[in-house]
Amino acid sequence: MLDTMREDLRVIVERDPSIGRRREALLHPALPALWTHRIAHRLHCRGRRMPARLLAYAARRATGVEIHPGARLGRRVFIDHGAAVVIGETARVGDDVTIYHQVTLGAVGWWSDNERPAGERRHPHVGNGVVLGTNATVLGPVTIADHAVIGAQALVNKDVPAHAKVLAPTAVVRPVGHEPRLMEDLFATTASVGSW
């Protein structure tokens, strides 16, 4: 556990250009949420659900990051900024995943999840090396395969193959009286990878 926590600290120094050294990384907003989750997950797996939920609740109040104790996070997961990240109970996040702020790894909704057999997953599985852009929303028991990129503002409710990019349309600025051109519009809808 301590080795994993040291690794979490090292990843923040490596991936966040605003962090100069390890001591400064201790103040990274998502680190307490990640470390608390690692402890809460161990408690959850040992059947200590109430203490695990209390830890998760405290981390959410302190950091704005909500990770259910049942969710499984891999090694070297980097949550940048952390604000409003939500990761559901049956979610699985692989190694070397980058998660930007306002990302949701959620279920479809109680109206369909209550119909699922007990123990069936309700949340996404995210492969290794995946990047989840700002405000990306991944819903349901879908799989995001290794090294895929989910762009900012993208909504995903289907499986995504390895190395694929899922991009949301970008804003199009049209001056008054400007007639749209086909290639301009095509570029505008395919050029969005994120505001990271």
PDB file of C-alpha atoms in Angstrom:
ATOM      1  CA  MET A   1       0.000   0.000   0.000  1.00  0.00           C
ATOM      2  CA  LEU A   2       2.770   2.467   0.874  1.00  0.00           C
ATOM      3  CA  ASP A   3       4.571   1.720  -2.395  1.00  0.00           C
ATOM      4  CA  THR A   4       1.373   2.486  -4.325  1.00  0.00           C
ATOM      5  CA  MET A   5       0.921   5.753  -2.429  1.00  0.00           C
ATOM      6  CA  ARG A   6       4.520   6.772  -3.161  1.00  0.00           C
ATOM      7  CA  GLU A   7       3.888   5.961  -6.799  1.00  0.00           C
ATOM      8  CA  ASP A   8       0.730   8.147  -6.748  1.00  0.00           C
ATOM      9  CA  LEU A   9       2.825  11.029  -5.431  1.00  0.00           C
ATOM     10  CA  ARG A  10       5.503  10.512  -8.083  1.00  0.00           C
ATOM     11  CA  VAL A  11       2.890  10.493 -10.867  1.00  0.00           C
ATOM     12  CA  ILE A  12       1.619  13.906  -9.798  1.00  0.00           C
ATOM     13  CA  VAL A  13       5.128  15.360 -10.011  1.00  0.00           C
ATOM     14  CA  GLU A  14       5.651  13.748 -13.436  1.00  0.00           C
ATOM     15  CA  ARG A  15       2.317  14.679 -15.036  1.00  0.00           C
ATOM     16  CA  ASP A  16       1.395  18.046 -13.540  1.00  0.00           C
ATOM     17  CA  PRO A  17       3.644  20.794 -14.908  1.00  0.00           C
ATOM     18  CA  SER A  18       2.479  23.178 -12.168  1.00  0.00           C
ATOM     19  CA  ILE A  19       4.058  20.954  -9.489  1.00  0.00           C
ATOM     20  CA  GLY A  20       7.763  21.461  -8.950  1.00  0.00           C
ATOM     21  CA  ARG A  21       8.641  18.821  -6.336  1.00  0.00           C
ATOM     22  CA  ARG A  22       7.265  16.064  -4.149  1.00  0.00           C
ATOM     23  CA  ARG A  23       6.486  18.237  -1.134  1.00  0.00           C
ATOM     24  CA  GLU A  24       4.385  20.495  -3.302  1.00  0.00           C
ATOM     25  CA  ALA A  25       2.617  17.447  -4.773  1.00  0.00           C
ATOM     26  CA  LEU A  26       1.294  16.646  -1.287  1.00  0.00           C
ATOM     27  CA  LEU A  27      -0.995  19.662  -1.731  1.00  0.00           C
ATOM     28  CA  HIS A  28      -2.402  18.477  -5.060  1.00  0.00           C
ATOM     29  CA  PRO A  29      -6.217  18.602  -4.742  1.00  0.00           C
ATOM     30  CA  ALA A  30      -6.887  15.058  -5.987  1.00  0.00           C
ATOM     31  CA  LEU A  31      -4.195  13.266  -3.979  1.00  0.00           C
ATOM     32  CA  PRO A  32      -6.170  13.046  -0.700  1.00  0.00           C
ATOM     33  CA  ALA A  33      -9.136  11.614  -2.613  1.00  0.00           C
ATOM     34  CA  LEU A  34      -6.965   8.994  -4.285  1.00  0.00           C
ATOM     35  CA  TRP A  35      -5.168   7.981  -1.092  1.00  0.00           C
ATOM     36  CA  THR A  36      -8.399   7.881   0.908  1.00  0.00           C
ATOM     37  CA  HIS A  37      -9.974   5.741  -1.782  1.00  0.00           C
ATOM     38  CA  ARG A  38      -7.131   3.237  -1.648  1.00  0.00           C
ATOM     39  CA  ILE A  39      -7.759   2.769   2.093  1.00  0.00           C
ATOM     40  CA  ALA A  40     -11.565   2.772   1.737  1.00  0.00           C
ATOM     41  CA  HIS A  41     -11.393   0.177  -1.035  1.00  0.00           C
ATOM     42  CA  ARG A  42      -9.425  -2.209   1.181  1.00  0.00           C
ATOM     43  CA  LEU A  43     -12.031  -1.798   3.924  1.00  0.00           C
ATOM     44  CA  HIS A  44     -14.856  -2.309   1.415  1.00  0.00           C
ATOM     45  CA  CYS A  45     -13.284  -5.530   0.111  1.00  0.00           C
ATOM     46  CA  ARG A  46     -13.012  -6.824   3.694  1.00  0.00           C
ATOM     47  CA  GLY A  47     -16.730  -6.249   4.292  1.00  0.00           C
ATOM     48  CA  ARG A  48     -16.225  -3.076   6.343  1.00  0.00           C
ATOM     49  CA  ARG A  49     -18.671  -1.117   4.206  1.00  0.00           C
ATOM     50  CA  MET A  50     -19.699   1.582   6.708  1.00  0.00           C
ATOM     51  CA  PRO A  51     -16.165   2.730   7.586  1.00  0.00           C
ATOM     52  CA  ALA A  52     -15.323   2.633   3.873  1.00  0.00           C
ATOM     53  CA  ARG A  53     -18.348   4.787   3.013  1.00  0.00           C
ATOM     54  CA  LEU A  54     -17.515   7.237   5.808  1.00  0.00           C
ATOM     55  CA  LEU A  55     -13.989   7.672   4.439  1.00  0.00           C
ATOM     56  CA  ALA A  56     -15.320   8.158   0.909  1.00  0.00           C
ATOM     57  CA  TYR A  57     -17.811  10.722   2.198  1.00  0.00           C
ATOM     58  CA  ALA A  58     -15.093  12.644   4.048  1.00  0.00           C
ATOM     59  CA  ALA A  59     -12.866  12.641   0.942  1.00  0.00           C
ATOM     60  CA  ARG A  60     -15.729  13.919  -1.189  1.00  0.00           C
ATOM     61  CA  ARG A  61     -16.467  16.764   1.231  1.00  0.00           C
ATOM     62  CA  ALA A  62     -12.804  17.723   1.394  1.00  0.00           C
ATOM     63  CA  THR A  63     -11.866  17.379  -2.288  1.00  0.00           C
ATOM     64  CA  GLY A  64     -14.984  17.338  -4.501  1.00  0.00           C
ATOM     65  CA  VAL A  65     -13.924  13.933  -5.859  1.00  0.00           C
ATOM     66  CA  GLU A  66     -16.434  11.124  -5.342  1.00  0.00           C
ATOM     67  CA  ILE A  67     -15.032   7.614  -5.698  1.00  0.00           C
ATOM     68  CA  HIS A  68     -17.195   4.766  -4.440  1.00  0.00           C
ATOM     69  CA  PRO A  69     -15.179   2.430  -2.186  1.00  0.00           C
ATOM     70  CA  GLY A  70     -16.146  -0.507  -4.400  1.00  0.00           C
ATOM     71  CA  ALA A  71     -14.520   1.000  -7.503  1.00  0.00           C
ATOM     72  CA  ARG A  72     -11.150  -0.465  -8.475  1.00  0.00           C
ATOM     73  CA  LEU A  73      -8.407   1.954  -9.475  1.00  0.00           C
ATOM     74  CA  GLY A  74      -5.185   0.765 -11.055  1.00  0.00           C
ATOM     75  CA  ARG A  75      -1.663   2.021 -10.544  1.00  0.00           C
ATOM     76  CA  ARG A  76      -0.468   5.481 -11.572  1.00  0.00           C
ATOM     77  CA  VAL A  77      -3.987   6.875 -12.012  1.00  0.00           C
ATOM     78  CA  PHE A  78      -3.698  10.653 -12.364  1.00  0.00           C
ATOM     79  CA  ILE A  79      -6.726  12.774 -11.504  1.00  0.00           C
ATOM     80  CA  ASP A  80      -5.891  16.299 -12.669  1.00  0.00           C
ATOM     81  CA  HIS A  81      -7.652  19.110 -10.765  1.00  0.00           C
ATOM     82  CA  GLY A  82     -10.127  16.615  -9.325  1.00  0.00           C
ATOM     83  CA  ALA A  83     -13.164  18.890  -9.113  1.00  0.00           C
ATOM     84  CA  ALA A  84     -16.456  17.045  -9.658  1.00  0.00           C
ATOM     85  CA  VAL A  85     -14.958  13.672 -10.660  1.00  0.00           C
ATOM     86  CA  VAL A  86     -17.421  10.821  -9.997  1.00  0.00           C
ATOM     87  CA  ILE A  87     -16.480   7.131 -10.183  1.00  0.00           C
ATOM     88  CA  GLY A  88     -19.206   4.557  -9.483  1.00  0.00           C
ATOM     89  CA  GLU A  89     -19.182   1.371  -7.432  1.00  0.00           C
ATOM     90  CA  THR A  90     -18.580  -1.235 -10.146  1.00  0.00           C
ATOM     91  CA  ALA A  91     -16.212   0.941 -12.202  1.00  0.00           C
ATOM     92  CA  ARG A  92     -12.750  -0.385 -13.004  1.00  0.00           C
ATOM     93  CA  VAL A  93      -9.935   1.971 -13.974  1.00  0.00           C
ATOM     94  CA  GLY A  94      -6.722   0.524 -15.404  1.00  0.00           C
ATOM     95  CA  ASP A  95      -3.105   1.575 -14.953  1.00  0.00           C
ATOM     96  CA  ASP A  96      -1.683   4.880 -16.246  1.00  0.00           C
ATOM     97  CA  VAL A  97      -5.112   6.463 -16.769  1.00  0.00           C
ATOM     98  CA  THR A  98      -5.465  10.255 -16.816  1.00  0.00           C
ATOM     99  CA  ILE A  99      -8.767  11.715 -15.607  1.00  0.00           C
ATOM    100  CA  TYR A 100      -9.460  15.432 -15.972  1.00  0.00           C
ATOM    101  CA  HIS A 101     -11.996  17.406 -13.954  1.00  0.00           C
ATOM    102  CA  GLN A 102     -15.753  16.834 -14.145  1.00  0.00           C
ATOM    103  CA  VAL A 103     -15.400  13.294 -15.511  1.00  0.00           C
ATOM    104  CA  THR A 104     -18.190  10.865 -14.666  1.00  0.00           C
ATOM    105  CA  LEU A 105     -17.829   7.089 -14.791  1.00  0.00           C
ATOM    106  CA  GLY A 106     -21.440   6.383 -13.907  1.00  0.00           C
ATOM    107  CA  ALA A 107     -24.390   4.081 -14.232  1.00  0.00           C
ATOM    108  CA  VAL A 108     -27.288   4.568 -16.629  1.00  0.00           C
ATOM    109  CA  GLY A 109     -29.826   5.104 -13.831  1.00  0.00           C
ATOM    110  CA  TRP A 110     -31.741   3.301 -11.144  1.00  0.00           C
ATOM    111  CA  TRP A 111     -34.665   2.626 -13.508  1.00  0.00           C
ATOM    112  CA  SER A 112     -32.545   0.201 -15.518  1.00  0.00           C
ATOM    113  CA  ASP A 113     -29.924  -0.744 -12.917  1.00  0.00           C
ATOM    114  CA  ASN A 114     -32.538  -2.112 -10.505  1.00  0.00           C
ATOM    115  CA  GLU A 115     -33.536  -4.577 -13.247  1.00  0.00           C
ATOM    116  CA  ARG A 116     -30.000  -5.993 -13.537  1.00  0.00           C
ATOM    117  CA  PRO A 117     -29.205  -9.271 -11.751  1.00  0.00           C
ATOM    118  CA  ALA A 118     -27.416  -8.854  -8.404  1.00  0.00           C
ATOM    119  CA  GLY A 119     -23.671  -8.515  -8.835  1.00  0.00           C
ATOM    120  CA  GLU A 120     -23.834  -7.487 -12.506  1.00  0.00           C
ATOM    121  CA  ARG A 121     -21.738  -4.433 -13.282  1.00  0.00           C
ATOM    122  CA  ARG A 122     -23.403  -1.078 -13.787  1.00  0.00           C
ATOM    123  CA  HIS A 123     -20.385   1.151 -14.428  1.00  0.00           C
ATOM    124  CA  PRO A 124     -17.645   1.443 -17.062  1.00  0.00           C
ATOM    125  CA  HIS A 125     -14.402  -0.472 -17.248  1.00  0.00           C
ATOM    126  CA  VAL A 126     -11.527   1.724 -18.420  1.00  0.00           C
ATOM    127  CA  GLY A 127      -8.411   0.111 -19.870  1.00  0.00           C
ATOM    128  CA  ASN A 128      -4.749   1.015 -19.400  1.00  0.00           C
ATOM    129  CA  GLY A 129      -3.365   4.304 -20.697  1.00  0.00           C
ATOM    130  CA  VAL A 130      -6.775   5.867 -21.352  1.00  0.00           C
ATOM    131  CA  VAL A 131      -7.241   9.655 -21.259  1.00  0.00           C
ATOM    132  CA  LEU A 132     -10.625  10.984 -20.126  1.00  0.00           C
ATOM    133  CA  GLY A 133     -10.959  14.668 -21.093  1.00  0.00           C
ATOM    134  CA  THR A 134     -12.666  17.449 -19.188  1.00  0.00           C
ATOM    135  CA  ASN A 135     -16.380  16.842 -18.574  1.00  0.00           C
ATOM    136  CA  ALA A 136     -16.350  13.470 -20.353  1.00  0.00           C
ATOM    137  CA  THR A 137     -19.258  11.263 -19.312  1.00  0.00           C
ATOM    138  CA  VAL A 138     -19.081   7.477 -19.637  1.00  0.00           C
ATOM    139  CA  LEU A 139     -22.289   5.699 -18.631  1.00  0.00           C
ATOM    140  CA  GLY A 140     -23.256   2.092 -18.135  1.00  0.00           C
ATOM    141  CA  PRO A 141     -21.411  -1.219 -18.280  1.00  0.00           C
ATOM    142  CA  VAL A 142     -19.313  -0.214 -21.285  1.00  0.00           C
ATOM    143  CA  THR A 143     -15.628  -0.917 -21.875  1.00  0.00           C
ATOM    144  CA  ILE A 144     -13.106   1.729 -22.902  1.00  0.00           C
ATOM    145  CA  ALA A 145     -10.208  -0.312 -24.288  1.00  0.00           C
ATOM    146  CA  ASP A 146      -6.506   0.444 -23.767  1.00  0.00           C
ATOM    147  CA  HIS A 147      -5.034   3.773 -24.912  1.00  0.00           C
ATOM    148  CA  ALA A 148      -8.337   5.250 -26.083  1.00  0.00           C
ATOM    149  CA  VAL A 149      -8.905   9.006 -25.773  1.00  0.00           C
ATOM    150  CA  ILE A 150     -12.277  10.295 -24.675  1.00  0.00           C
ATOM    151  CA  GLY A 151     -12.302  14.001 -25.543  1.00  0.00           C
ATOM    152  CA  ALA A 152     -13.695  16.878 -23.537  1.00  0.00           C
ATOM    153  CA  GLN A 153     -17.493  16.986 -23.300  1.00  0.00           C
ATOM    154  CA  ALA A 154     -17.882  13.558 -24.959  1.00  0.00           C
ATOM    155  CA  LEU A 155     -20.772  11.336 -23.928  1.00  0.00           C
ATOM    156  CA  VAL A 156     -19.997   7.613 -24.225  1.00  0.00           C
ATOM    157  CA  ASN A 157     -22.571   4.859 -23.796  1.00  0.00           C
ATOM    158  CA  LYS A 158     -21.055   2.238 -26.126  1.00  0.00           C
ATOM    159  CA  ASP A 159     -17.811   0.258 -26.045  1.00  0.00           C
ATOM    160  CA  VAL A 160     -14.738   2.057 -27.395  1.00  0.00           C
ATOM    161  CA  PRO A 161     -11.969   0.037 -29.109  1.00  0.00           C
ATOM    162  CA  ALA A 162      -8.268   0.322 -28.265  1.00  0.00           C
ATOM    163  CA  HIS A 163      -6.473   3.457 -29.515  1.00  0.00           C
ATOM    164  CA  ALA A 164      -9.769   5.038 -30.656  1.00  0.00           C
ATOM    165  CA  LYS A 165     -10.666   8.699 -30.132  1.00  0.00           C
ATOM    166  CA  VAL A 166     -14.151   9.779 -29.131  1.00  0.00           C
ATOM    167  CA  LEU A 167     -14.526  13.495 -29.761  1.00  0.00           C
ATOM    168  CA  ALA A 168     -17.379  15.894 -29.078  1.00  0.00           C
ATOM    169  CA  PRO A 169     -18.141  18.671 -31.560  1.00  0.00           C
ATOM    170  CA  THR A 170     -16.321  21.937 -31.000  1.00  0.00           C
ATOM    171  CA  ALA A 171     -17.977  25.344 -31.008  1.00  0.00           C
ATOM    172  CA  VAL A 172     -18.275  27.011 -34.384  1.00  0.00           C
ATOM    173  CA  VAL A 173     -17.895  30.797 -34.550  1.00  0.00           C
ATOM    174  CA  ARG A 174     -19.616  32.247 -37.585  1.00  0.00           C
ATOM    175  CA  PRO A 175     -19.417  35.983 -38.312  1.00  0.00           C
ATOM    176  CA  VAL A 176     -22.688  37.709 -39.139  1.00  0.00           C
ATOM    177  CA  GLY A 177     -23.649  36.983 -42.744  1.00  0.00           C
ATOM    178  CA  HIS A 178     -21.062  34.179 -43.125  1.00  0.00           C
ATOM    179  CA  GLU A 179     -22.216  31.173 -45.104  1.00  0.00           C
ATOM    180  CA  PRO A 180     -20.854  27.865 -43.710  1.00  0.00           C
ATOM    181  CA  ARG A 181     -18.517  25.793 -45.848  1.00  0.00           C
ATOM    182  CA  LEU A 182     -18.547  22.021 -45.835  1.00  0.00           C
ATOM    183  CA  MET A 183     -14.866  21.570 -44.882  1.00  0.00           C
ATOM    184  CA  GLU A 184     -15.106  24.228 -42.151  1.00  0.00           C
ATOM    185  CA  ASP A 185     -18.032  22.421 -40.569  1.00  0.00           C
ATOM    186  CA  LEU A 186     -16.341  19.026 -40.897  1.00  0.00           C
ATOM    187  CA  PHE A 187     -13.182  20.333 -39.208  1.00  0.00           C
ATOM    188  CA  ALA A 188     -15.221  21.924 -36.416  1.00  0.00           C
ATOM    189  CA  THR A 189     -16.885  18.622 -35.531  1.00  0.00           C
ATOM    190  CA  THR A 190     -13.740  16.475 -35.666  1.00  0.00           C
ATOM    191  CA  ALA A 191     -11.099  18.720 -34.108  1.00  0.00           C
ATOM    192  CA  SER A 192     -12.171  18.448 -30.472  1.00  0.00           C
ATOM    193  CA  VAL A 193      -9.881  16.467 -28.203  1.00  0.00           C
ATOM    194  CA  GLY A 194     -10.244  18.528 -25.093  1.00  0.00           C
ATOM    195  CA  SER A 195      -9.491  21.568 -23.115  1.00  0.00           C
ATOM    196  CA  TRP A 196      -6.689  20.060 -21.123  1.00  0.00           C
TER     197      TRP A 196
END
